[in-house]
C-alpha positions as a Python dict, from the first residue, in 0.01 Angstrom:
ca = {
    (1, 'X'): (0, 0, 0),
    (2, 'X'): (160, 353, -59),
    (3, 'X'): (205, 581, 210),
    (4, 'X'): (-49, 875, 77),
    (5, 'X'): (-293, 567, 35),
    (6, 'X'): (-270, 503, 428),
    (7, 'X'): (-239, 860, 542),
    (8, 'X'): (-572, 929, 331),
    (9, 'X'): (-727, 632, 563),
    (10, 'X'): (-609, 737, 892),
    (11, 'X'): (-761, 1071, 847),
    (12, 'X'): (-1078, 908, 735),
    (13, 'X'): (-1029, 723, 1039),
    (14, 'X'): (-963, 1006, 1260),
    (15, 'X'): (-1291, 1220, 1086),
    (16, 'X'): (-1535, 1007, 1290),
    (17, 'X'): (-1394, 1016, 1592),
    (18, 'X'): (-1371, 768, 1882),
    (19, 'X'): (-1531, 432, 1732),
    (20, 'X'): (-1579, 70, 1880),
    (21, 'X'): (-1698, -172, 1658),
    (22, 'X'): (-1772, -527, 1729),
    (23, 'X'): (-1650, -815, 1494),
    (24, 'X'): (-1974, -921, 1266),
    (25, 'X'): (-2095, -1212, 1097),
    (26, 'X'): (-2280, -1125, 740),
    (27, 'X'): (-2584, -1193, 887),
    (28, 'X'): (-2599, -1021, 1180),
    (29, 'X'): (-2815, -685, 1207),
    (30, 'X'): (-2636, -399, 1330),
    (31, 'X'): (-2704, -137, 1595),
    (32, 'X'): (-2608, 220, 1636),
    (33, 'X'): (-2508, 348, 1924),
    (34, 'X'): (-2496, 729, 1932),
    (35, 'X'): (-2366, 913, 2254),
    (36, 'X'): (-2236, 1227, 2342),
    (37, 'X'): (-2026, 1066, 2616),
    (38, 'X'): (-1704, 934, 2587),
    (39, 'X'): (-1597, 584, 2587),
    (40, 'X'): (-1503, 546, 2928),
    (41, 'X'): (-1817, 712, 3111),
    (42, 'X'): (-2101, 540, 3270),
    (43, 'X'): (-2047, 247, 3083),
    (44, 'X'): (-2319, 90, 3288),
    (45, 'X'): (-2576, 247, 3100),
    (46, 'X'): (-2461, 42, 2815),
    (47, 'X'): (-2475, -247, 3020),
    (48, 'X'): (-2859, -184, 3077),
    (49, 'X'): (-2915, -93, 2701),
    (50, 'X'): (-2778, -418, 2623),
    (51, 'X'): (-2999, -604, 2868),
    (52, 'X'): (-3307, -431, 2719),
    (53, 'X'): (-3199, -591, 2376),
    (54, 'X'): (-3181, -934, 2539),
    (55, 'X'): (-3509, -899, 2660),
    (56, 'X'): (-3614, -920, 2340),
    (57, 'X'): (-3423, -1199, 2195),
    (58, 'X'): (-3114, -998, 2105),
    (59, 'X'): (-2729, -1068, 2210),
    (60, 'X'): (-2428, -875, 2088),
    (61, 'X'): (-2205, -1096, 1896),
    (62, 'X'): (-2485, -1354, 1876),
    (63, 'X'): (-2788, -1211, 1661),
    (64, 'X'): (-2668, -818, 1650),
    (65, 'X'): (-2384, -626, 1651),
    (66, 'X'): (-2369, -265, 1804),
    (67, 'X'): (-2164, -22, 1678),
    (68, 'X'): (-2037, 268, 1883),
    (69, 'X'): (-2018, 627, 1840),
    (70, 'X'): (-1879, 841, 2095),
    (71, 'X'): (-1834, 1232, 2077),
    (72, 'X'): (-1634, 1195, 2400),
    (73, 'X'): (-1860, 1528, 2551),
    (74, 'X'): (-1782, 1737, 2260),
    (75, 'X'): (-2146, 1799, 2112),
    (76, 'X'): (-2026, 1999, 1785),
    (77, 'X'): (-1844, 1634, 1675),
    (78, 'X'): (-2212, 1466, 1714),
    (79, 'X'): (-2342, 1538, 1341),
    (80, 'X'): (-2048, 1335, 1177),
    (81, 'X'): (-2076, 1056, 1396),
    (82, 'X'): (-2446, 1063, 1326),
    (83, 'X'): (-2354, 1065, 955),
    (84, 'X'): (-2096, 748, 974),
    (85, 'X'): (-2384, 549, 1101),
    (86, 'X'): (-2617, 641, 780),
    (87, 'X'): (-2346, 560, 590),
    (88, 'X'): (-2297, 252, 750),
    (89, 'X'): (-2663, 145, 690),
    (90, 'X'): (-2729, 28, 1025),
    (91, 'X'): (-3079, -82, 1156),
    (92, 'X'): (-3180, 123, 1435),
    (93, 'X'): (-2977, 431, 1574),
    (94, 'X'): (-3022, 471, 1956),
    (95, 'X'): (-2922, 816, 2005),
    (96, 'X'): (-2851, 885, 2396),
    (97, 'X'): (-2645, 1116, 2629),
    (98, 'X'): (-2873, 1403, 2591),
    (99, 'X'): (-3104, 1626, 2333),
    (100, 'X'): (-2821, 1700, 2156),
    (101, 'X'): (-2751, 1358, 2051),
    (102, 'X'): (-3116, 1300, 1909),
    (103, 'X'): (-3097, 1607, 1665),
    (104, 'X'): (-2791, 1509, 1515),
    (105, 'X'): (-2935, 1154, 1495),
    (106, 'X'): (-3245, 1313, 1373),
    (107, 'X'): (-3123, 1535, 1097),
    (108, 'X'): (-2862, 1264, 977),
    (109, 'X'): (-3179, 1033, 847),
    (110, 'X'): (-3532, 1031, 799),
    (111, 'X'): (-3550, 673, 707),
    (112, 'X'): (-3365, 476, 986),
    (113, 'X'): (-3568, 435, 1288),
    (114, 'X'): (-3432, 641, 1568),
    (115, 'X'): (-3440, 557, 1962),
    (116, 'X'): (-3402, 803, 2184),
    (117, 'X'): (-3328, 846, 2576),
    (118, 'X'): (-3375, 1205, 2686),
    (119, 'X'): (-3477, 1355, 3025),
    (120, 'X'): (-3652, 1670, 2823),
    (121, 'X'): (-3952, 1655, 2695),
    (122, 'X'): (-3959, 1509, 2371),
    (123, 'X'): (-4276, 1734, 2213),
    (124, 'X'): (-4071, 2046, 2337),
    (125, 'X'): (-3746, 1951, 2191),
    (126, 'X'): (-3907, 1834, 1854),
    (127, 'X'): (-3820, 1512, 1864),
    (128, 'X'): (-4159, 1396, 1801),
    (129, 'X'): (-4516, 1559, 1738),
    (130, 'X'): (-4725, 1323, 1983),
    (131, 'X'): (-4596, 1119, 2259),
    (132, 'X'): (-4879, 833, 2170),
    (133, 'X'): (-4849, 864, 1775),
    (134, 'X'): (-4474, 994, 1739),
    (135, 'X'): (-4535, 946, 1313),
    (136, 'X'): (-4221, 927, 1131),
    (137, 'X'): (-3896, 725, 1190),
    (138, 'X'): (-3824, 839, 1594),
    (139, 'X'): (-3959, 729, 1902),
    (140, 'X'): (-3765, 690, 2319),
    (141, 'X'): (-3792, 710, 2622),
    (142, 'X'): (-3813, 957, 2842),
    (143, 'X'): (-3828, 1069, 3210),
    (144, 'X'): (-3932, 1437, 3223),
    (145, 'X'): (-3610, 1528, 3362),
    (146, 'X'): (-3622, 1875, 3315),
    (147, 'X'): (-3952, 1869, 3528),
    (148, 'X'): (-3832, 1782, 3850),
    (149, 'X'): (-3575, 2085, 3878),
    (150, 'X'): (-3866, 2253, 4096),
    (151, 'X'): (-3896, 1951, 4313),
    (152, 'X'): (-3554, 1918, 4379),
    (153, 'X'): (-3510, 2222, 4467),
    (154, 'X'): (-3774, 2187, 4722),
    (155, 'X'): (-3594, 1924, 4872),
    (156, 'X'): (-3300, 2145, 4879),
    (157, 'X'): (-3455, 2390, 5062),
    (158, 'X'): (-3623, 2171, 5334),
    (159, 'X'): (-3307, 2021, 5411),
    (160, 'X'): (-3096, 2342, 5411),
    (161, 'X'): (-3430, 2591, 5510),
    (162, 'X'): (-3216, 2846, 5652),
    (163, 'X'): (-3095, 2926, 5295),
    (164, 'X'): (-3212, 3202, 5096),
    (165, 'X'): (-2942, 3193, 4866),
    (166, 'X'): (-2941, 2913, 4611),
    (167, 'X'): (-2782, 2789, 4268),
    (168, 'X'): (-2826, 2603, 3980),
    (169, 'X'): (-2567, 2472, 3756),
    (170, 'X'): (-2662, 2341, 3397),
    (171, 'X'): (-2504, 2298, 3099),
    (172, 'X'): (-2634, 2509, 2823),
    (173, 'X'): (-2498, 2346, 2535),
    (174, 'X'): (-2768, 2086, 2648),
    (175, 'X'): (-3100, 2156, 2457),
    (176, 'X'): (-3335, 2027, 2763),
    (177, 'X'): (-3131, 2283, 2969),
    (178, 'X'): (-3374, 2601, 2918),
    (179, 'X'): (-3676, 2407, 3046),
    (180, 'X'): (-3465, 2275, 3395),
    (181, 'X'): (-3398, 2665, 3427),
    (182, 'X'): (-3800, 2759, 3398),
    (183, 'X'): (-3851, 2478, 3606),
    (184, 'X'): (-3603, 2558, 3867),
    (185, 'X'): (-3677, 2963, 3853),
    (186, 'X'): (-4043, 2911, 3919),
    (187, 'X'): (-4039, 2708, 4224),
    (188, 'X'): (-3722, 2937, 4383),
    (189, 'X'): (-4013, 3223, 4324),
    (190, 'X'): (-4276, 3028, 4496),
    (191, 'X'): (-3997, 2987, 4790),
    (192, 'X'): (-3904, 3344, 4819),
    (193, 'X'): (-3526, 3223, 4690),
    (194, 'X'): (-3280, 3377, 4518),
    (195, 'X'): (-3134, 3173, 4252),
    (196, 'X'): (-2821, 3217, 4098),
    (197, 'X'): (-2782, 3036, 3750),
    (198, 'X'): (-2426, 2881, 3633),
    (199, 'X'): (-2347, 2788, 3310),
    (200, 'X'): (-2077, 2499, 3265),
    (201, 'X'): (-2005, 2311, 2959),
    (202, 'X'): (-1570, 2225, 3041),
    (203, 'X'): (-1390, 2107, 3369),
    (204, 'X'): (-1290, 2456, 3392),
    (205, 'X'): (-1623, 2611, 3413),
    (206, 'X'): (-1702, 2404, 3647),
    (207, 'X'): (-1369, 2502, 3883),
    (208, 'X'): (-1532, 2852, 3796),
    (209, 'X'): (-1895, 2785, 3902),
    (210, 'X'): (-1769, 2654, 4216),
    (211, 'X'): (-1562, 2988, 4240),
    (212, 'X'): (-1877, 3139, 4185),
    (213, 'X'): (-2055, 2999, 4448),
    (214, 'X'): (-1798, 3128, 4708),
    (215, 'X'): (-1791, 3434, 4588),
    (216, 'X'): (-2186, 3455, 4635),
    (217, 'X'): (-2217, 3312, 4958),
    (218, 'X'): (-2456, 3080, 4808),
    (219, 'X'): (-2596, 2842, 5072),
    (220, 'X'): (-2671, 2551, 4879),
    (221, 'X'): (-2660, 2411, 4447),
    (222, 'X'): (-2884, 2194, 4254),
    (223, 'X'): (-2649, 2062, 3985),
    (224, 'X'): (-2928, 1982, 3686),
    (225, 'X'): (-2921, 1648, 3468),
    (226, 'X'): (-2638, 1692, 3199),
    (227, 'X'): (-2436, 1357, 3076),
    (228, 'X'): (-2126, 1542, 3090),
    (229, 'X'): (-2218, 1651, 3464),
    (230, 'X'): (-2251, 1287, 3558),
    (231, 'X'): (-1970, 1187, 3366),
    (232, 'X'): (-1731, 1489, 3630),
    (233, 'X'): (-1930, 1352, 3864),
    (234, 'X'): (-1593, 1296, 4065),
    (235, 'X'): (-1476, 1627, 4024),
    (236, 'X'): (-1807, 1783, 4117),
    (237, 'X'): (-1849, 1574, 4419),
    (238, 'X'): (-1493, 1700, 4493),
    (239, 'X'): (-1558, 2045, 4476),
    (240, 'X'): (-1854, 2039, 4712),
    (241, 'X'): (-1696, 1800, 4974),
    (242, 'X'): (-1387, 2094, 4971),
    (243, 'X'): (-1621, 2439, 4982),
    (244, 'X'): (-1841, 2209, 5224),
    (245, 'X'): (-2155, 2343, 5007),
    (246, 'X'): (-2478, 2157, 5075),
    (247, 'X'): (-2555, 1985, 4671),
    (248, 'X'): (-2880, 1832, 4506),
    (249, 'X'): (-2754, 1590, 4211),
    (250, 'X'): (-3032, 1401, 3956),
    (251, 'X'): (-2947, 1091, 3996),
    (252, 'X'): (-2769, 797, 4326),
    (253, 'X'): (-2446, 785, 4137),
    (254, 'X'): (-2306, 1129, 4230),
    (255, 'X'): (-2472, 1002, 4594),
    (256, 'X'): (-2273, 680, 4608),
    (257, 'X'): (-1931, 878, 4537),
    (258, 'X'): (-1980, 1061, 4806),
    (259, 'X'): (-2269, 1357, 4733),
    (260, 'X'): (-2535, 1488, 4990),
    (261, 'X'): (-2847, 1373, 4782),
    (262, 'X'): (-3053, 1329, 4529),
    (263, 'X'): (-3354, 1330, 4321),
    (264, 'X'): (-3459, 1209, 3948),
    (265, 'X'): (-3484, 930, 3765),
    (266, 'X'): (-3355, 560, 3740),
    (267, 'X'): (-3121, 614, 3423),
    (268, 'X'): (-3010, 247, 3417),
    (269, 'X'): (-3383, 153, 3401),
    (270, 'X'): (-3463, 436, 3094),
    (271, 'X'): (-3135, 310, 2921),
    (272, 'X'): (-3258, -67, 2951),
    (273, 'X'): (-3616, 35, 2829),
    (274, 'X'): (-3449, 220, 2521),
    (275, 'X'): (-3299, -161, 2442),
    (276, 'X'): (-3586, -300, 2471),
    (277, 'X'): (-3749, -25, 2205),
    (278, 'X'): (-3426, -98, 1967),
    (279, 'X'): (-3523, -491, 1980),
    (280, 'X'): (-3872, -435, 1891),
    (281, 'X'): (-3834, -223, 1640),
    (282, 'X'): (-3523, -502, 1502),
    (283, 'X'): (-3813, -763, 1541),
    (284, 'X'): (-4054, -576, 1240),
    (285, 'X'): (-4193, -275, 1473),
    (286, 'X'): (-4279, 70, 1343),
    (287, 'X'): (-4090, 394, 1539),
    (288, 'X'): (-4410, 594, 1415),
    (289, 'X'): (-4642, 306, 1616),
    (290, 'X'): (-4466, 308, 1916),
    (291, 'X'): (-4545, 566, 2205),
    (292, 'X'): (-4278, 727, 2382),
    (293, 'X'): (-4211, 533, 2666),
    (294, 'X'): (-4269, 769, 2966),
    (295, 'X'): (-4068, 652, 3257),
    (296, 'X'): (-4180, 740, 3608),
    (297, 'X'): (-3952, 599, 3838),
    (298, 'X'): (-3744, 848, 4042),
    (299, 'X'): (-3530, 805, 4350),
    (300, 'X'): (-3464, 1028, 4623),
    (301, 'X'): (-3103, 889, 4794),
    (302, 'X'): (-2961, 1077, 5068),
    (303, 'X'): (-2593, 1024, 5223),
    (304, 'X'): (-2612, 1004, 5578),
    (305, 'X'): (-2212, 991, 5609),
    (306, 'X'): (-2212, 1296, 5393),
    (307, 'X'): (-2454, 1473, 5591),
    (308, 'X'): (-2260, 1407, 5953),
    (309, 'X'): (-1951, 1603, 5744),
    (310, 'X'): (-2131, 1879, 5644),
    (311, 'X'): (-2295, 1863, 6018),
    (312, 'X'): (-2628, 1911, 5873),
    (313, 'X'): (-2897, 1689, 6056),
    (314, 'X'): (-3161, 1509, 5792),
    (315, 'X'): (-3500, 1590, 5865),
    (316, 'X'): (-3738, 1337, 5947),
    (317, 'X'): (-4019, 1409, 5690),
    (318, 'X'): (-3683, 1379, 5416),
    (319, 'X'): (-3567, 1044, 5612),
    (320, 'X'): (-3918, 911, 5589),
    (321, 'X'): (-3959, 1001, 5241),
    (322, 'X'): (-3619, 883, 5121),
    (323, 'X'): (-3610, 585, 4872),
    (324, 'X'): (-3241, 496, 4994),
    (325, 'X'): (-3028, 615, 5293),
    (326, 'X'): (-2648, 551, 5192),
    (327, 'X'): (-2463, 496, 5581),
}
């Protein structure tokens, strides 16, 4: 092979960005599996997604292969990888990791049958016209994450009532992020709160946010849903535990590293239900027939051990209320 001949395919290589594909026999149907994470976050969401196919009869390296796309939290790479998967001709695209990751999905194809997870709402975002009838080639799941900003931040504010002070940190590259803001704004003005909105979309911003919220004397921070949150959910965690701020996350796994508490939905669950969508579809069902699956499971976790640190005692109503205490 000449030289130009493999330069030219190692920058066709390097144009799609991070890919893992699985060894396939001929006759195996392929999946594709759009994120906006990277390859080494949450990777037990896959693990549910995957479950969800073999609920329906479906097995990587068995009966379907899955081929990976990650944009490794860089949204603006999204559309090509989107692209590579038309191009590739796969059977259904599960687009997940966020809004973001359904409109590239979305514009890439009108043919392909799309899957979506999202914790927006899916009318809003323009995903799909009806959450019964979606019509056309995408259908999901999705948990109404945006909608529970307002409840959290209750929650927030019962725990830490002597607050009047609060924040919110989002990610506004996120589309779903305008509605947790609404959300978030209108129940701080039923509280008589003032609430101080940070924008962070880079490890950086979120060292600043956290400068931010010393610099405001802000008593306590709801960090809204974001995939690229969850996947600094370390670094986040870190931050608080060091300022010794009082935090509200969306989902257990920023509680079992270590966080205060929090409130949302099961994403595990939604990822596994978005499998099961994908193998339904792979087994002669229409996108346009099937209704968005609306999940409605959400956890409230609180971390006891976390709590003693920040020598904060839990209420009672909260303790009673609590899905999971972590000692």
């Amino acid at each position: 092979m000449k030289r130009r001949d493999v330069l030219a395919g190692l920058a066709s290589a390097a144009a799609t960005g991070p890919v893992v594909a699985r060894a396939q026999q001929p006759d195996l149907r392929v999946v594709g599996f759009l994120t906006s994470l990277g390859q080494n976050d949450r990777s037990n969401l896959r693990d549910a997604f995957r479950r969800g196919l073999g609920e329906t009869g479906y097995v990587e390296g068995r009966n379907v292969a899955i081929e990976y796309r990650f944009a490794e939290n860089q949204v603006d790479r999204l559309s090509v990888l989107a692209t590579h998967l038309v191009d590739r001709k796969v059977a259904v695209i599960a687009a997940t990791g966020g809004g973001a990751t359904v409109l590239a999905a979305k514009v890439s194809t009108t043919t392909i049958p799309i899957v979506f997870t999202t914790g927006g709402d899916p009318i809003r975002e323009g995903f799909v016209t009806s959450l019964n009838q979606p019509g056309g080639n995408v259908t999901g799941v999705s948990w109404f994450g945006t909608l529970v900003a307002g409840k959290a931040l209750e929650l927030l504010h019962e725990f830490i009532p002597n607050a009047v002070v609060f924040a919110l940190m989002v990610n506004q590259n996120l589309p779903e992020a305008g509605r947790t803001i609404i959300d978030a704004q209108a129940a701080a003005r039923a509280l008589a709160l003032e609430l101080v909105i940070l924008n962070a979309s880079s490890p950086s911003e979120i060292d600043t946010a956290f400068a931010t919220l010393r610099q405001r004397a802000v008593g306590a921070l709801l960090v809204g849903g974001d995939p690229f949150f969850s996947s600094r959910r370390q670094q986040i965690v870190a931050l608080a535990a060091r300022d010794a701020v009082p935090v509200m996350y969306v989902n257990r796994e920023f509680v079992a590293e270590g966080g205060l508490m929090s409130y949302g939905n099961d994403a595990v669950d939604a990822y596994r239900r978005a499998g099961v969508y994908v193998g339904r579809i792979l087994n002669g069902a229409s996108p346009s027939e099937l209704p968005v699956d609306q999940a409605t499971k959400f956890e409230f976790v609180i971390n006891r051990k976390t709590a003693n640190v920040l020598k904060l005692e839990i209420p009672p109503k909260l303790l009673f209320s609590a899905d999971e205490v972590i000692e």
